[in-house]
Amino acid sequence: MTSFTAPGLSVESATTVSDTLQERLSALNDLHLTLKHIHWNVVGANFIGVHEMIDPQVDLVRGYADTLAERIATLGSSPRGTAKAIEDDRSWGDYSIGRDTAQAHLGALDLVYDGFITSHRSAIEKIGKIDPITEDILIGQTAELEKFQWFVRAHLESYTGELANAGQSSESAAAEAARTAN
């Protein structure tokens, strides 16, 4: 941490915000890689629709990572954007689905978004008491990520409103449920 931060924030507060943002930066970098992995490994009848739906998500998530890294720097800290940083900050498992159908990947991706959005909301709650500027950044990101999850869920939803992967707690189980749903 340098000896300066954004006006109106103490160095201690800025450090708390930066530490929280670093974890979210690593999560965004991991999400970007997961989305690209899905983009490369999706197959089946809905291949092209899902393949093309993922790229805008990749681009936006990469931009979100850049925004958080620059906010960390603005607050006087040094953002870490390396693979080692992702590994060190990770409290989640690696994406577990390889080459598979569009439905299987979407079933698993829905769970990825559940975890990611929940963690972003936790960061919002923690940071909001300290820095409303950073809170606003995270709120905007979360809104768009929730919209992406809706896009994913639209592929998993039945006409009765039930998700093909409902009740599953692992990516592999969610993928299997979505793959075999009617």
PDB file of C-alpha atoms in Angstrom:
ATOM      1  CA  MET A   1       0.000   0.000   0.000  1.00  0.00           C
ATOM      2  CA  THR A   2       1.238   3.437  -0.817  1.00  0.00           C
ATOM      3  CA  SER A   3       0.902   6.375   1.558  1.00  0.00           C
ATOM      4  CA  PHE A   4      -2.088   7.831  -0.328  1.00  0.00           C
ATOM      5  CA  THR A   5      -5.608   6.801  -1.138  1.00  0.00           C
ATOM      6  CA  ALA A   6      -8.776   8.348  -2.543  1.00  0.00           C
ATOM      7  CA  PRO A   7      -9.819  11.559  -0.812  1.00  0.00           C
ATOM      8  CA  GLY A   8     -12.141  10.973   2.125  1.00  0.00           C
ATOM      9  CA  LEU A   9     -10.939   7.427   2.832  1.00  0.00           C
ATOM     10  CA  SER A  10      -8.448   6.493   5.491  1.00  0.00           C
ATOM     11  CA  VAL A  11      -5.579   4.237   4.489  1.00  0.00           C
ATOM     12  CA  GLU A  12      -7.059   1.567   6.774  1.00  0.00           C
ATOM     13  CA  SER A  13     -10.464   1.781   5.058  1.00  0.00           C
ATOM     14  CA  ALA A  14      -8.848   1.775   1.625  1.00  0.00           C
ATOM     15  CA  THR A  15      -6.879  -1.335   2.567  1.00  0.00           C
ATOM     16  CA  THR A  16     -10.080  -3.124   3.613  1.00  0.00           C
ATOM     17  CA  VAL A  17     -11.754  -2.162   0.338  1.00  0.00           C
ATOM     18  CA  SER A  18      -8.685  -3.106  -1.732  1.00  0.00           C
ATOM     19  CA  ASP A  19      -8.370  -6.496  -0.038  1.00  0.00           C
ATOM     20  CA  THR A  20     -12.028  -7.217  -0.735  1.00  0.00           C
ATOM     21  CA  LEU A  21     -11.654  -6.060  -4.325  1.00  0.00           C
ATOM     22  CA  GLN A  22      -8.570  -8.230  -4.811  1.00  0.00           C
ATOM     23  CA  GLU A  23     -10.593 -11.341  -4.038  1.00  0.00           C
ATOM     24  CA  ARG A  24     -13.305 -10.172  -6.450  1.00  0.00           C
ATOM     25  CA  LEU A  25     -10.645  -9.386  -9.079  1.00  0.00           C
ATOM     26  CA  SER A  26      -9.332 -12.934  -8.827  1.00  0.00           C
ATOM     27  CA  ALA A  27     -12.894 -14.256  -9.007  1.00  0.00           C
ATOM     28  CA  LEU A  28     -13.562 -12.180 -12.133  1.00  0.00           C
ATOM     29  CA  ASN A  29     -10.342 -13.381 -13.752  1.00  0.00           C
ATOM     30  CA  ASP A  30     -11.347 -16.961 -12.957  1.00  0.00           C
ATOM     31  CA  LEU A  31     -14.889 -16.371 -14.278  1.00  0.00           C
ATOM     32  CA  HIS A  32     -13.458 -14.961 -17.506  1.00  0.00           C
ATOM     33  CA  LEU A  33     -11.361 -18.108 -17.957  1.00  0.00           C
ATOM     34  CA  THR A  34     -14.302 -20.362 -17.089  1.00  0.00           C
ATOM     35  CA  LEU A  35     -16.540 -18.629 -19.612  1.00  0.00           C
ATOM     36  CA  LYS A  36     -13.876 -18.933 -22.314  1.00  0.00           C
ATOM     37  CA  HIS A  37     -13.419 -22.624 -21.416  1.00  0.00           C
ATOM     38  CA  ILE A  38     -17.153 -23.163 -21.891  1.00  0.00           C
ATOM     39  CA  HIS A  39     -17.049 -21.234 -25.175  1.00  0.00           C
ATOM     40  CA  TRP A  40     -14.352 -23.597 -26.464  1.00  0.00           C
ATOM     41  CA  ASN A  41     -15.878 -26.832 -25.119  1.00  0.00           C
ATOM     42  CA  VAL A  42     -19.593 -26.529 -25.831  1.00  0.00           C
ATOM     43  CA  VAL A  43     -21.021 -28.965 -28.400  1.00  0.00           C
ATOM     44  CA  GLY A  44     -24.409 -30.196 -29.531  1.00  0.00           C
ATOM     45  CA  ALA A  45     -27.629 -28.949 -31.024  1.00  0.00           C
ATOM     46  CA  ASN A  46     -27.532 -25.502 -29.412  1.00  0.00           C
ATOM     47  CA  PHE A  47     -23.807 -25.050 -29.943  1.00  0.00           C
ATOM     48  CA  ILE A  48     -23.785 -21.856 -31.987  1.00  0.00           C
ATOM     49  CA  GLY A  49     -26.334 -20.006 -29.847  1.00  0.00           C
ATOM     50  CA  VAL A  50     -24.486 -20.759 -26.613  1.00  0.00           C
ATOM     51  CA  HIS A  51     -21.050 -20.293 -28.200  1.00  0.00           C
ATOM     52  CA  GLU A  52     -22.064 -16.811 -29.361  1.00  0.00           C
ATOM     53  CA  MET A  53     -23.936 -15.964 -26.139  1.00  0.00           C
ATOM     54  CA  ILE A  54     -20.801 -16.544 -24.067  1.00  0.00           C
ATOM     55  CA  ASP A  55     -18.451 -14.136 -25.873  1.00  0.00           C
ATOM     56  CA  PRO A  56     -20.198 -10.915 -24.752  1.00  0.00           C
ATOM     57  CA  GLN A  57     -20.136 -12.279 -21.221  1.00  0.00           C
ATOM     58  CA  VAL A  58     -16.391 -12.906 -21.523  1.00  0.00           C
ATOM     59  CA  ASP A  59     -15.783  -9.385 -22.785  1.00  0.00           C
ATOM     60  CA  LEU A  60     -17.836  -7.743 -20.054  1.00  0.00           C
ATOM     61  CA  VAL A  61     -16.264  -9.827 -17.275  1.00  0.00           C
ATOM     62  CA  ARG A  62     -12.780  -8.937 -18.541  1.00  0.00           C
ATOM     63  CA  GLY A  63     -13.785  -5.275 -18.472  1.00  0.00           C
ATOM     64  CA  TYR A  64     -15.109  -5.669 -14.927  1.00  0.00           C
ATOM     65  CA  ALA A  65     -11.761  -7.117 -13.854  1.00  0.00           C
ATOM     66  CA  ASP A  66     -10.005  -4.106 -15.372  1.00  0.00           C
ATOM     67  CA  THR A  67     -12.361  -1.739 -13.526  1.00  0.00           C
ATOM     68  CA  LEU A  68     -11.668  -3.423 -10.177  1.00  0.00           C
ATOM     69  CA  ALA A  69      -7.915  -3.521 -10.795  1.00  0.00           C
ATOM     70  CA  GLU A  70      -7.917   0.185 -11.566  1.00  0.00           C
ATOM     71  CA  ARG A  71     -10.021   0.891  -8.463  1.00  0.00           C
ATOM     72  CA  ILE A  72      -7.503  -1.029  -6.344  1.00  0.00           C
ATOM     73  CA  ALA A  73      -4.727   1.131  -7.820  1.00  0.00           C
ATOM     74  CA  THR A  74      -6.792   4.284  -7.241  1.00  0.00           C
ATOM     75  CA  LEU A  75      -7.042   3.331  -3.582  1.00  0.00           C
ATOM     76  CA  GLY A  76      -3.244   3.085  -3.373  1.00  0.00           C
ATOM     77  CA  SER A  77      -2.801  -0.686  -3.539  1.00  0.00           C
ATOM     78  CA  SER A  78      -1.306  -2.897  -6.206  1.00  0.00           C
ATOM     79  CA  PRO A  79      -3.764  -5.190  -8.025  1.00  0.00           C
ATOM     80  CA  ARG A  80      -2.597  -8.748  -8.586  1.00  0.00           C
ATOM     81  CA  GLY A  81      -3.812 -10.223 -11.860  1.00  0.00           C
ATOM     82  CA  THR A  82      -1.719 -13.369 -12.082  1.00  0.00           C
ATOM     83  CA  ALA A  83      -2.692 -17.024 -12.151  1.00  0.00           C
ATOM     84  CA  LYS A  84      -1.019 -17.330  -8.744  1.00  0.00           C
ATOM     85  CA  ALA A  85      -3.271 -14.561  -7.398  1.00  0.00           C
ATOM     86  CA  ILE A  86      -6.331 -16.472  -8.591  1.00  0.00           C
ATOM     87  CA  GLU A  87      -5.023 -19.606  -6.925  1.00  0.00           C
ATOM     88  CA  ASP A  88      -4.153 -17.794  -3.679  1.00  0.00           C
ATOM     89  CA  ASP A  89      -7.482 -15.966  -3.478  1.00  0.00           C
ATOM     90  CA  ARG A  90      -9.622 -18.910  -4.535  1.00  0.00           C
ATOM     91  CA  SER A  91     -12.234 -20.193  -2.093  1.00  0.00           C
ATOM     92  CA  TRP A  92     -14.093 -22.034  -4.858  1.00  0.00           C
ATOM     93  CA  GLY A  93     -13.336 -25.142  -6.903  1.00  0.00           C
ATOM     94  CA  ASP A  94     -12.089 -25.191 -10.477  1.00  0.00           C
ATOM     95  CA  TYR A  95     -14.738 -25.545 -13.201  1.00  0.00           C
ATOM     96  CA  SER A  96     -15.179 -29.269 -13.683  1.00  0.00           C
ATOM     97  CA  ILE A  97     -16.926 -29.781 -17.038  1.00  0.00           C
ATOM     98  CA  GLY A  98     -14.927 -30.467 -20.207  1.00  0.00           C
ATOM     99  CA  ARG A  99     -16.292 -31.068 -23.699  1.00  0.00           C
ATOM    100  CA  ASP A 100     -20.045 -31.426 -23.236  1.00  0.00           C
ATOM    101  CA  THR A 101     -23.428 -30.359 -24.541  1.00  0.00           C
ATOM    102  CA  ALA A 102     -24.709 -26.819 -24.388  1.00  0.00           C
ATOM    103  CA  GLN A 103     -27.330 -27.869 -21.826  1.00  0.00           C
ATOM    104  CA  ALA A 104     -24.741 -29.529 -19.584  1.00  0.00           C
ATOM    105  CA  HIS A 105     -22.493 -26.463 -19.605  1.00  0.00           C
ATOM    106  CA  LEU A 106     -25.418 -24.138 -18.979  1.00  0.00           C
ATOM    107  CA  GLY A 107     -26.577 -26.267 -16.044  1.00  0.00           C
ATOM    108  CA  ALA A 108     -23.102 -26.037 -14.503  1.00  0.00           C
ATOM    109  CA  LEU A 109     -22.665 -22.350 -15.410  1.00  0.00           C
ATOM    110  CA  ASP A 110     -25.878 -21.518 -13.573  1.00  0.00           C
ATOM    111  CA  LEU A 111     -24.236 -22.790 -10.368  1.00  0.00           C
ATOM    112  CA  VAL A 112     -21.066 -20.829 -11.151  1.00  0.00           C
ATOM    113  CA  TYR A 113     -23.145 -17.666 -11.438  1.00  0.00           C
ATOM    114  CA  ASP A 114     -24.984 -18.506  -8.196  1.00  0.00           C
ATOM    115  CA  GLY A 115     -21.702 -18.625  -6.297  1.00  0.00           C
ATOM    116  CA  PHE A 116     -20.174 -15.637  -8.030  1.00  0.00           C
ATOM    117  CA  ILE A 117     -23.177 -13.357  -7.619  1.00  0.00           C
ATOM    118  CA  THR A 118     -23.604 -14.363  -3.971  1.00  0.00           C
ATOM    119  CA  SER A 119     -19.947 -13.476  -3.321  1.00  0.00           C
ATOM    120  CA  HIS A 120     -20.266 -10.153  -5.170  1.00  0.00           C
ATOM    121  CA  ARG A 121     -23.324  -9.329  -3.052  1.00  0.00           C
ATOM    122  CA  SER A 122     -21.319 -10.117   0.106  1.00  0.00           C
ATOM    123  CA  ALA A 123     -18.592  -7.735  -1.061  1.00  0.00           C
ATOM    124  CA  ILE A 124     -21.239  -5.068  -1.697  1.00  0.00           C
ATOM    125  CA  GLU A 125     -22.513  -5.463   1.839  1.00  0.00           C
ATOM    126  CA  LYS A 126     -19.014  -5.262   3.320  1.00  0.00           C
ATOM    127  CA  ILE A 127     -17.806  -2.334   1.222  1.00  0.00           C
ATOM    128  CA  GLY A 128     -21.011  -0.296   1.260  1.00  0.00           C
ATOM    129  CA  LYS A 129     -20.430   0.773   4.831  1.00  0.00           C
ATOM    130  CA  ILE A 130     -16.950   2.049   3.939  1.00  0.00           C
ATOM    131  CA  ASP A 131     -16.893   3.278   0.332  1.00  0.00           C
ATOM    132  CA  PRO A 132     -20.101   4.000  -1.597  1.00  0.00           C
ATOM    133  CA  ILE A 133     -18.131   4.651  -4.801  1.00  0.00           C
ATOM    134  CA  THR A 134     -16.773   1.108  -4.856  1.00  0.00           C
ATOM    135  CA  GLU A 135     -20.148  -0.209  -3.718  1.00  0.00           C
ATOM    136  CA  ASP A 136     -21.722   1.439  -6.764  1.00  0.00           C
ATOM    137  CA  ILE A 137     -19.200  -0.236  -9.074  1.00  0.00           C
ATOM    138  CA  LEU A 138     -19.994  -3.663  -7.618  1.00  0.00           C
ATOM    139  CA  ILE A 139     -23.750  -3.063  -7.735  1.00  0.00           C
ATOM    140  CA  GLY A 140     -23.578  -2.249 -11.442  1.00  0.00           C
ATOM    141  CA  GLN A 141     -21.501  -5.330 -12.144  1.00  0.00           C
ATOM    142  CA  THR A 142     -23.845  -7.558 -10.160  1.00  0.00           C
ATOM    143  CA  ALA A 143     -26.909  -6.310 -12.026  1.00  0.00           C
ATOM    144  CA  GLU A 144     -25.376  -7.220 -15.374  1.00  0.00           C
ATOM    145  CA  LEU A 145     -24.135 -10.600 -14.118  1.00  0.00           C
ATOM    146  CA  GLU A 146     -27.632 -11.381 -12.843  1.00  0.00           C
ATOM    147  CA  LYS A 147     -28.931 -10.611 -16.339  1.00  0.00           C
ATOM    148  CA  PHE A 148     -26.388 -13.044 -17.812  1.00  0.00           C
ATOM    149  CA  GLN A 149     -27.546 -15.689 -15.359  1.00  0.00           C
ATOM    150  CA  TRP A 150     -31.088 -15.071 -16.561  1.00  0.00           C
ATOM    151  CA  PHE A 151     -29.891 -15.700 -20.138  1.00  0.00           C
ATOM    152  CA  VAL A 152     -28.376 -18.991 -18.975  1.00  0.00           C
ATOM    153  CA  ARG A 153     -31.473 -19.963 -17.029  1.00  0.00           C
ATOM    154  CA  ALA A 154     -33.746 -19.238 -19.993  1.00  0.00           C
ATOM    155  CA  HIS A 155     -32.117 -22.243 -21.673  1.00  0.00           C
ATOM    156  CA  LEU A 156     -32.706 -24.406 -18.606  1.00  0.00           C
ATOM    157  CA  GLU A 157     -36.257 -23.358 -17.793  1.00  0.00           C
ATOM    158  CA  SER A 158     -39.280 -25.480 -18.649  1.00  0.00           C
ATOM    159  CA  TYR A 159     -42.626 -24.040 -19.642  1.00  0.00           C
ATOM    160  CA  THR A 160     -43.723 -24.585 -16.020  1.00  0.00           C
ATOM    161  CA  GLY A 161     -40.905 -22.368 -14.745  1.00  0.00           C
ATOM    162  CA  GLU A 162     -38.681 -25.092 -13.323  1.00  0.00           C
ATOM    163  CA  LEU A 163     -34.948 -25.247 -13.967  1.00  0.00           C
ATOM    164  CA  ALA A 164     -33.524 -28.474 -15.383  1.00  0.00           C
ATOM    165  CA  ASN A 165     -30.694 -28.317 -12.825  1.00  0.00           C
ATOM    166  CA  ALA A 166     -32.902 -27.446  -9.829  1.00  0.00           C
ATOM    167  CA  GLY A 167     -31.692 -28.757  -6.499  1.00  0.00           C
ATOM    168  CA  GLN A 168     -28.217 -29.697  -7.718  1.00  0.00           C
ATOM    169  CA  SER A 169     -25.259 -28.597  -5.613  1.00  0.00           C
ATOM    170  CA  SER A 170     -22.314 -29.600  -7.791  1.00  0.00           C
ATOM    171  CA  GLU A 171     -21.407 -28.638 -11.329  1.00  0.00           C
ATOM    172  CA  SER A 172     -21.275 -32.261 -12.446  1.00  0.00           C
ATOM    173  CA  ALA A 173     -24.716 -33.022 -10.993  1.00  0.00           C
ATOM    174  CA  ALA A 174     -26.161 -29.823 -12.497  1.00  0.00           C
ATOM    175  CA  ALA A 175     -24.615 -30.687 -15.870  1.00  0.00           C
ATOM    176  CA  GLU A 176     -26.038 -34.215 -15.741  1.00  0.00           C
ATOM    177  CA  ALA A 177     -29.514 -33.008 -14.753  1.00  0.00           C
ATOM    178  CA  ALA A 178     -29.547 -30.420 -17.533  1.00  0.00           C
ATOM    179  CA  ARG A 179     -28.122 -32.857 -20.088  1.00  0.00           C
ATOM    180  CA  THR A 180     -30.833 -35.451 -19.423  1.00  0.00           C
ATOM    181  CA  ALA A 181     -33.831 -33.136 -18.928  1.00  0.00           C
ATOM    182  CA  ASN A 182     -36.633 -33.371 -21.453  1.00  0.00           C
TER     183      ASN A 182
END
